[in-house]
CSV table of C-alpha atoms in Angstrom, one decimal:
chain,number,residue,atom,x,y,z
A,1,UNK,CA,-94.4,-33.4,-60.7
A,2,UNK,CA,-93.5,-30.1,-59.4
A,3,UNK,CA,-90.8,-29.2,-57.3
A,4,UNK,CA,-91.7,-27.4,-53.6
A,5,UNK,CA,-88.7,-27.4,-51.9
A,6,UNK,CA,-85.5,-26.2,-52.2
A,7,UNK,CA,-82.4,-28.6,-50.9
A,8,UNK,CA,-79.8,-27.3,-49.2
A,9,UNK,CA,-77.4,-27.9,-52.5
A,10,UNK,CA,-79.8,-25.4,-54.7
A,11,UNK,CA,-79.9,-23.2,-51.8
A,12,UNK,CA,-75.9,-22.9,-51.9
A,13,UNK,CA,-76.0,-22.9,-55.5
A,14,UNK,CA,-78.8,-20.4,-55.9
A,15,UNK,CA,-77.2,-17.5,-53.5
A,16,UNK,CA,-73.6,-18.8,-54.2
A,17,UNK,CA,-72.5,-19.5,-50.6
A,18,UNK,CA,-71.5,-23.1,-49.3
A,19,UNK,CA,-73.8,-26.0,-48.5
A,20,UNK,CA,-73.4,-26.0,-44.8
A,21,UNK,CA,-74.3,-21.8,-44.6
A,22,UNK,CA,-77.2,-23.3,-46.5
A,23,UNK,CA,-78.1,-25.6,-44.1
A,24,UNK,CA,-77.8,-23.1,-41.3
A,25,UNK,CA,-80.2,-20.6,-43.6
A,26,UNK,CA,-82.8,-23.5,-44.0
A,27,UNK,CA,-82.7,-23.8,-40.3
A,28,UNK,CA,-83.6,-20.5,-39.5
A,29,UNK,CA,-86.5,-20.5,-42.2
A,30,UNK,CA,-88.0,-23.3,-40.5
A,31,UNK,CA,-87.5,-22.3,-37.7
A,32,UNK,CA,-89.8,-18.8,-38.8
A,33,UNK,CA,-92.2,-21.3,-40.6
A,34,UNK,CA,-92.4,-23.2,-37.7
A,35,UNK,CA,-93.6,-20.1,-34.9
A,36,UNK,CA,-96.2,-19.5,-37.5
A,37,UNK,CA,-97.7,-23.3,-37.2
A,38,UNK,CA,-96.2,-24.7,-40.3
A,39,UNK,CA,-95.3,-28.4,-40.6
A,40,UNK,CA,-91.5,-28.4,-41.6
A,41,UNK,CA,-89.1,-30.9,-43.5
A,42,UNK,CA,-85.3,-30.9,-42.1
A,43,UNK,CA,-82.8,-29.7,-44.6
A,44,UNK,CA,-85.7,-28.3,-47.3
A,45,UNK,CA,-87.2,-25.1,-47.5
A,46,UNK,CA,-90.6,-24.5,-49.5
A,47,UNK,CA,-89.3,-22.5,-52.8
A,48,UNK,CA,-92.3,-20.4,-51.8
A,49,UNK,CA,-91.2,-19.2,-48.8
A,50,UNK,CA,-87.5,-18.7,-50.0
A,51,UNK,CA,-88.3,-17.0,-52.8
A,52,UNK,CA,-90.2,-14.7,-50.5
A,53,UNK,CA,-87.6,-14.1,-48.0
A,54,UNK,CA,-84.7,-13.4,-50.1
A,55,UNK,CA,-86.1,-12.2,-53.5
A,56,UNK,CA,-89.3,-10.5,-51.9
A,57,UNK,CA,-91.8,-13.1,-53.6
A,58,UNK,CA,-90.7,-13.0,-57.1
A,59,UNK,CA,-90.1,-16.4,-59.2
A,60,UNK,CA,-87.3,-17.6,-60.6
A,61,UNK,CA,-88.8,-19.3,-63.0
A,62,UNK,CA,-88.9,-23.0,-61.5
């Protein structure tokens, strides 16, 4: 199975900045996805979406 979301821990890991700044970046993506009608999970962020928003929509390979 796939992986869609990133956790707050691969967030922190991936952009090198601590677990709870991740958390507080999550936040504010879902709080984006969420104005545009999108069902969100606490504490997870689509890899779509955050690959979008911080490396304008390229992959990393995951």
């Amino acid at each position: 199975m796939t992986k869609i979301f990133y956790s707050a821990q691969d967030v922190a890991d991936l952009i090198g900045v601590s677990v709870s700044k991740a958390y507080q970046i999550i936040a504010q993506m879902n709080s984006e996805l969420k104005e545009k009608g999108y069902l969100v999970q606490r504490g997870r962020v689509p890899i779509a979406y955050f690959n979008d928003r911080f490396y304008g929509g390229v992959s990393l390979g995951e």
